[in-house]
Amino acid sequence: MAVIHHTTMQPTKLELLTAWLPSRTWYAGGADGPCPAKAGGFRLDDPAGEVGIEFMAVTDGAGPDAPAYLIPMTYRGEPLEGAEDALIGTSEHGVLGTRWIYDGTHDPVLVAQLYALLAGHAQAQEQSTDDTPDLTVAASLAPAGTAAELVRVTEGPDHTDVTVRETGAAAPLTLRLRRVLRAGEDGGPGRGRVVAEWRLADGTTARGAIAVALGDRAWFRPS
């Protein structure tokens, strides 16, 4: 179970995202530049207890048309080897010291736990409360395997595709994370999905798919 420390972070997560968001292909931008505000989300537990896992929703700007984005993040006590391009930034945590904060779509721990959530083997947790399930998050998948490992990440215009290899399955599975959130969207056809809530800039609550499990016709061949 993850322990949530109510302490300081310097710089804050939102300050790091202000600098990081313009580098993303799916960021729509705005006249006043990034102004992210926390708009909801949830956490997942790392079974090893080493990596913090958070799915954060942020809005950017004010007004009814202000976009909302999904930012999956992991928090580590040391750098993740080979993930330099996925680093959002580092922050000094008031209890844990230096934390390396990554775009979680590139982190194998987050990807494995997202698959576990879809398959019904993990429970979404409230964003800011210890050991409290977030019952607003719904997930479903008919898994072809018992676990999944990260294979590759592909950025799209409004999403990120994470290809995984399911244990015991011959064909790959693509987990499409919706980076630009849209209220009421079910994510389209797929084997499964994660549906969650976030707040719009006007304070109302929206709900829609944040991740969809897509089938893939390609087959893995032994190397």
mmCIF file of C-alpha atoms in Angstrom:
data_model
loop_
_atom_site.group_PDB
_atom_site.id
_atom_site.type_symbol
_atom_site.label_atom_id
_atom_site.label_comp_id
_atom_site.label_asym_id
_atom_site.label_seq_id
_atom_site.Cartn_x
_atom_site.Cartn_y
_atom_site.Cartn_z
ATOM 1 C CA MET A 1 0.000 0.000 0.000
ATOM 2 C CA ALA A 2 1.366 3.415 -0.948
ATOM 3 C CA VAL A 3 1.756 5.979 1.838
ATOM 4 C CA ILE A 4 0.726 9.495 0.851
ATOM 5 C CA HIS A 5 2.887 12.137 2.536
ATOM 6 C CA HIS A 6 1.148 15.478 2.948
ATOM 7 C CA THR A 7 4.278 17.587 2.596
ATOM 8 C CA THR A 8 6.034 19.984 0.246
ATOM 9 C CA MET A 9 7.535 19.393 -3.185
ATOM 10 C CA GLN A 10 9.905 21.911 -4.752
ATOM 11 C CA PRO A 11 9.243 22.489 -7.550
ATOM 12 C CA THR A 12 5.630 21.359 -7.407
ATOM 13 C CA LYS A 13 4.185 18.865 -9.867
ATOM 14 C CA LEU A 14 2.147 21.592 -11.548
ATOM 15 C CA GLU A 15 5.252 23.767 -11.944
ATOM 16 C CA LEU A 16 7.044 20.868 -13.613
ATOM 17 C CA LEU A 17 4.067 20.249 -15.903
ATOM 18 C CA THR A 18 3.983 23.921 -16.902
ATOM 19 C CA ALA A 19 7.437 23.503 -18.416
ATOM 20 C CA TRP A 20 6.864 19.978 -19.772
ATOM 21 C CA LEU A 21 3.458 20.215 -21.458
ATOM 22 C CA PRO A 22 4.573 22.339 -24.466
ATOM 23 C CA SER A 23 6.980 19.566 -25.476
ATOM 24 C CA ARG A 24 4.118 17.106 -26.050
ATOM 25 C CA THR A 25 2.685 16.499 -29.518
ATOM 26 C CA TRP A 26 -0.853 16.316 -28.084
ATOM 27 C CA TYR A 27 -0.686 19.615 -26.180
ATOM 28 C CA ALA A 28 -3.055 22.127 -27.770
ATOM 29 C CA GLY A 29 -1.420 25.247 -26.353
ATOM 30 C CA GLY A 30 -3.024 28.574 -25.607
ATOM 31 C CA ALA A 31 -2.457 32.295 -25.830
ATOM 32 C CA ASP A 32 -1.283 32.559 -22.232
ATOM 33 C CA GLY A 33 0.894 29.453 -22.279
ATOM 34 C CA PRO A 34 0.434 26.434 -19.999
ATOM 35 C CA CYS A 35 -1.485 27.084 -16.798
ATOM 36 C CA PRO A 36 -2.276 23.580 -15.532
ATOM 37 C CA ALA A 37 -4.646 23.114 -12.599
ATOM 38 C CA LYS A 38 -5.248 19.803 -10.857
ATOM 39 C CA ALA A 39 -8.621 18.414 -11.906
ATOM 40 C CA GLY A 40 -8.734 14.947 -10.382
ATOM 41 C CA GLY A 41 -7.213 11.544 -10.869
ATOM 42 C CA PHE A 42 -6.351 8.418 -8.904
ATOM 43 C CA ARG A 43 -3.419 6.302 -7.814
ATOM 44 C CA LEU A 44 -2.318 2.692 -8.175
ATOM 45 C CA ASP A 45 -0.107 0.762 -5.764
ATOM 46 C CA ASP A 46 3.256 -0.673 -6.771
ATOM 47 C CA PRO A 47 3.300 -4.202 -5.287
ATOM 48 C CA ALA A 48 6.999 -3.721 -4.479
ATOM 49 C CA GLY A 49 6.287 -0.466 -2.663
ATOM 50 C CA GLU A 50 9.069 1.402 -4.473
ATOM 51 C CA VAL A 51 7.387 3.478 -7.184
ATOM 52 C CA GLY A 52 4.616 6.027 -6.746
ATOM 53 C CA ILE A 53 1.944 5.784 -9.462
ATOM 54 C CA GLU A 54 -0.516 8.588 -10.144
ATOM 55 C CA PHE A 55 -2.936 9.296 -12.970
ATOM 56 C CA MET A 56 -3.494 13.057 -12.776
ATOM 57 C CA ALA A 57 -6.058 15.046 -14.735
ATOM 58 C CA VAL A 58 -5.295 18.725 -15.287
ATOM 59 C CA THR A 59 -7.200 21.515 -16.957
ATOM 60 C CA ASP A 60 -5.363 24.261 -18.830
ATOM 61 C CA GLY A 61 -6.918 27.701 -18.693
ATOM 62 C CA ALA A 62 -10.405 28.935 -17.857
ATOM 63 C CA GLY A 63 -13.789 28.850 -19.535
ATOM 64 C CA PRO A 64 -16.014 26.085 -20.901
ATOM 65 C CA ASP A 65 -13.602 25.190 -23.698
ATOM 66 C CA ALA A 66 -10.486 24.815 -21.521
ATOM 67 C CA PRO A 67 -8.906 21.464 -22.423
ATOM 68 C CA ALA A 68 -8.329 18.693 -19.912
ATOM 69 C CA TYR A 69 -5.315 16.401 -20.127
ATOM 70 C CA LEU A 70 -4.360 13.041 -18.612
ATOM 71 C CA ILE A 71 -0.855 12.906 -17.135
ATOM 72 C CA PRO A 72 0.148 9.456 -15.838
ATOM 73 C CA MET A 73 3.209 9.936 -13.609
ATOM 74 C CA THR A 74 5.603 7.790 -11.637
ATOM 75 C CA TYR A 75 7.746 8.928 -8.724
ATOM 76 C CA ARG A 76 11.061 7.216 -8.141
ATOM 77 C CA GLY A 77 13.876 7.521 -5.640
ATOM 78 C CA GLU A 78 16.496 7.143 -8.374
ATOM 79 C CA PRO A 79 16.621 7.548 -12.165
ATOM 80 C CA LEU A 80 14.883 4.973 -14.372
ATOM 81 C CA GLU A 81 17.531 3.569 -16.681
ATOM 82 C CA GLY A 82 16.870 4.233 -20.370
ATOM 83 C CA ALA A 83 13.972 6.631 -19.721
ATOM 84 C CA GLU A 84 15.804 9.949 -19.984
ATOM 85 C CA ASP A 85 13.408 11.227 -22.670
ATOM 86 C CA ALA A 86 10.425 10.452 -20.424
ATOM 87 C CA LEU A 87 11.669 12.509 -17.463
ATOM 88 C CA ILE A 88 9.238 15.280 -16.539
ATOM 89 C CA GLY A 89 11.660 16.625 -13.946
ATOM 90 C CA THR A 90 13.065 16.197 -10.447
ATOM 91 C CA SER A 91 11.605 17.576 -7.240
ATOM 92 C CA GLU A 92 12.671 17.774 -3.609
ATOM 93 C CA HIS A 93 10.112 15.934 -1.504
ATOM 94 C CA GLY A 94 9.806 17.100 2.103
ATOM 95 C CA VAL A 95 10.010 13.539 3.451
ATOM 96 C CA LEU A 96 11.536 11.335 0.749
ATOM 97 C CA GLY A 97 14.175 13.682 -0.687
ATOM 98 C CA THR A 98 14.880 13.871 -4.400
ATOM 99 C CA ARG A 99 12.195 12.291 -6.569
ATOM 100 C CA TRP A 100 12.548 11.594 -10.272
ATOM 101 C CA ILE A 101 9.159 12.148 -11.914
ATOM 102 C CA TYR A 102 8.450 10.378 -15.210
ATOM 103 C CA ASP A 103 5.785 10.276 -17.886
ATOM 104 C CA GLY A 104 4.355 7.002 -16.642
ATOM 105 C CA THR A 105 3.532 5.635 -20.086
ATOM 106 C CA HIS A 106 7.269 4.876 -20.372
ATOM 107 C CA ASP A 107 7.559 3.276 -16.937
ATOM 108 C CA PRO A 108 7.178 -0.520 -16.846
ATOM 109 C CA VAL A 109 5.828 -0.436 -13.281
ATOM 110 C CA LEU A 110 2.924 1.870 -14.169
ATOM 111 C CA VAL A 111 2.183 -0.070 -17.354
ATOM 112 C CA ALA A 112 2.085 -3.391 -15.483
ATOM 113 C CA GLN A 113 -0.286 -1.972 -12.880
ATOM 114 C CA LEU A 114 -2.523 -0.343 -15.482
ATOM 115 C CA TYR A 115 -2.894 -3.774 -17.080
ATOM 116 C CA ALA A 116 -3.609 -5.256 -13.642
ATOM 117 C CA LEU A 117 -6.322 -2.617 -13.111
ATOM 118 C CA LEU A 118 -7.907 -3.448 -16.463
ATOM 119 C CA ALA A 119 -7.771 -7.179 -15.718
ATOM 120 C CA GLY A 120 -9.333 -6.783 -12.269
ATOM 121 C CA HIS A 121 -6.164 -7.592 -10.312
ATOM 122 C CA ALA A 122 -5.573 -4.076 -8.957
ATOM 123 C CA GLN A 123 -7.815 -1.460 -7.336
ATOM 124 C CA ALA A 124 -7.728 2.257 -8.111
ATOM 125 C CA GLN A 125 -6.974 4.287 -4.981
ATOM 126 C CA GLU A 126 -8.084 7.785 -4.077
ATOM 127 C CA GLN A 127 -5.583 10.418 -5.099
ATOM 128 C CA SER A 128 -4.965 12.019 -1.700
ATOM 129 C CA THR A 129 -6.111 9.482 0.929
ATOM 130 C CA ASP A 130 -4.231 6.426 2.170
ATOM 131 C CA ASP A 131 -5.701 2.955 1.627
ATOM 132 C CA THR A 132 -9.019 4.208 0.234
ATOM 133 C CA PRO A 133 -10.391 2.656 -2.967
ATOM 134 C CA ASP A 134 -11.604 5.106 -5.588
ATOM 135 C CA LEU A 135 -14.943 3.586 -6.494
ATOM 136 C CA THR A 136 -15.587 6.145 -9.243
ATOM 137 C CA VAL A 137 -12.971 4.406 -11.420
ATOM 138 C CA ALA A 138 -14.344 1.516 -13.489
ATOM 139 C CA ALA A 139 -12.167 -0.910 -15.442
ATOM 140 C CA SER A 140 -12.819 -3.978 -17.584
ATOM 141 C CA LEU A 141 -10.782 -6.313 -19.756
ATOM 142 C CA ALA A 142 -10.978 -9.944 -20.823
ATOM 143 C CA PRO A 143 -7.256 -10.616 -20.317
ATOM 144 C CA ALA A 144 -5.370 -13.009 -22.557
ATOM 145 C CA GLY A 145 -2.598 -13.369 -19.994
ATOM 146 C CA THR A 146 -1.845 -13.011 -16.302
ATOM 147 C CA ALA A 147 0.429 -9.953 -16.567
ATOM 148 C CA ALA A 148 1.904 -7.644 -19.182
ATOM 149 C CA GLU A 149 5.249 -6.039 -19.927
ATOM 150 C CA LEU A 150 6.010 -2.835 -21.792
ATOM 151 C CA VAL A 151 7.212 -3.212 -25.389
ATOM 152 C CA ARG A 152 7.018 0.238 -26.990
ATOM 153 C CA VAL A 153 5.393 3.654 -26.730
ATOM 154 C CA THR A 154 3.986 5.658 -29.664
ATOM 155 C CA GLU A 155 2.718 9.225 -29.399
ATOM 156 C CA GLY A 156 -0.408 10.282 -31.297
ATOM 157 C CA PRO A 157 -2.141 13.620 -31.867
ATOM 158 C CA ASP A 158 -4.409 13.225 -28.821
ATOM 159 C CA HIS A 159 -3.305 9.950 -27.250
ATOM 160 C CA THR A 160 -0.362 7.737 -26.351
ATOM 161 C CA ASP A 161 -0.308 4.085 -27.464
ATOM 162 C CA VAL A 162 1.509 1.674 -25.157
ATOM 163 C CA THR A 163 2.107 -1.733 -26.705
ATOM 164 C CA VAL A 164 2.438 -4.565 -24.194
ATOM 165 C CA ARG A 165 3.110 -8.294 -24.334
ATOM 166 C CA GLU A 166 0.638 -10.277 -22.255
ATOM 167 C CA THR A 167 2.091 -13.281 -20.437
ATOM 168 C CA GLY A 168 1.009 -16.415 -22.259
ATOM 169 C CA ALA A 169 -0.437 -14.555 -25.283
ATOM 170 C CA ALA A 170 0.969 -14.624 -28.802
ATOM 171 C CA ALA A 171 -0.424 -11.314 -30.056
ATOM 172 C CA PRO A 172 0.400 -7.893 -28.595
ATOM 173 C CA LEU A 173 -2.087 -5.606 -26.912
ATOM 174 C CA THR A 174 -2.188 -1.828 -27.306
ATOM 175 C CA LEU A 175 -3.257 0.282 -24.342
ATOM 176 C CA ARG A 176 -4.370 3.658 -25.723
ATOM 177 C CA LEU A 177 -4.259 6.403 -23.117
ATOM 178 C CA ARG A 178 -6.428 9.406 -23.913
ATOM 179 C CA ARG A 179 -4.200 12.436 -23.337
ATOM 180 C CA VAL A 180 -6.909 14.920 -24.332
ATOM 181 C CA LEU A 181 -9.885 14.041 -22.157
ATOM 182 C CA ARG A 182 -13.415 14.312 -23.520
ATOM 183 C CA ALA A 183 -16.513 14.040 -21.373
ATOM 184 C CA GLY A 184 -18.815 11.180 -22.286
ATOM 185 C CA GLU A 185 -16.350 9.495 -24.646
ATOM 186 C CA ASP A 186 -16.236 5.717 -24.311
ATOM 187 C CA GLY A 187 -12.965 5.362 -26.215
ATOM 188 C CA GLY A 188 -14.461 3.483 -29.163
ATOM 189 C CA PRO A 189 -14.303 -0.266 -29.788
ATOM 190 C CA GLY A 190 -11.810 -2.265 -27.807
ATOM 191 C CA ARG A 191 -11.286 -5.257 -25.517
ATOM 192 C CA GLY A 192 -11.651 -3.150 -22.396
ATOM 193 C CA ARG A 193 -11.352 0.341 -20.933
ATOM 194 C CA VAL A 194 -10.768 2.438 -17.832
ATOM 195 C CA VAL A 195 -13.399 5.101 -17.131
ATOM 196 C CA ALA A 196 -12.770 7.855 -14.603
ATOM 197 C CA GLU A 197 -13.936 11.301 -13.506
ATOM 198 C CA TRP A 198 -12.327 14.741 -13.610
ATOM 199 C CA ARG A 199 -13.380 18.317 -12.971
ATOM 200 C CA LEU A 200 -13.868 20.798 -15.778
ATOM 201 C CA ALA A 201 -12.614 24.373 -15.524
ATOM 202 C CA ASP A 202 -16.133 25.534 -14.574
ATOM 203 C CA GLY A 203 -16.195 23.182 -11.574
ATOM 204 C CA THR A 204 -18.583 20.584 -12.997
ATOM 205 C CA THR A 205 -17.676 16.901 -13.085
ATOM 206 C CA ALA A 206 -16.975 15.054 -16.314
ATOM 207 C CA ARG A 207 -16.623 11.326 -16.905
ATOM 208 C CA GLY A 208 -15.171 9.372 -19.796
ATOM 209 C CA ALA A 209 -12.662 6.779 -20.943
ATOM 210 C CA ILE A 210 -9.057 7.522 -20.053
ATOM 211 C CA ALA A 211 -7.611 4.278 -21.443
ATOM 212 C CA VAL A 212 -8.790 1.686 -23.952
ATOM 213 C CA ALA A 213 -7.367 -1.779 -24.611
ATOM 214 C CA LEU A 214 -7.177 -2.271 -28.376
ATOM 215 C CA GLY A 215 -6.618 -5.519 -30.247
ATOM 216 C CA ASP A 216 -3.632 -5.798 -32.583
ATOM 217 C CA ARG A 217 -3.366 -7.983 -35.677
ATOM 218 C CA ALA A 218 0.420 -8.035 -35.569
ATOM 219 C CA TRP A 219 2.075 -11.060 -34.059
ATOM 220 C CA PHE A 220 5.240 -11.253 -32.015
ATOM 221 C CA ARG A 221 7.866 -13.599 -33.393
ATOM 222 C CA PRO A 222 10.650 -15.027 -31.268
ATOM 223 C CA SER A 223 13.919 -13.164 -31.768
#
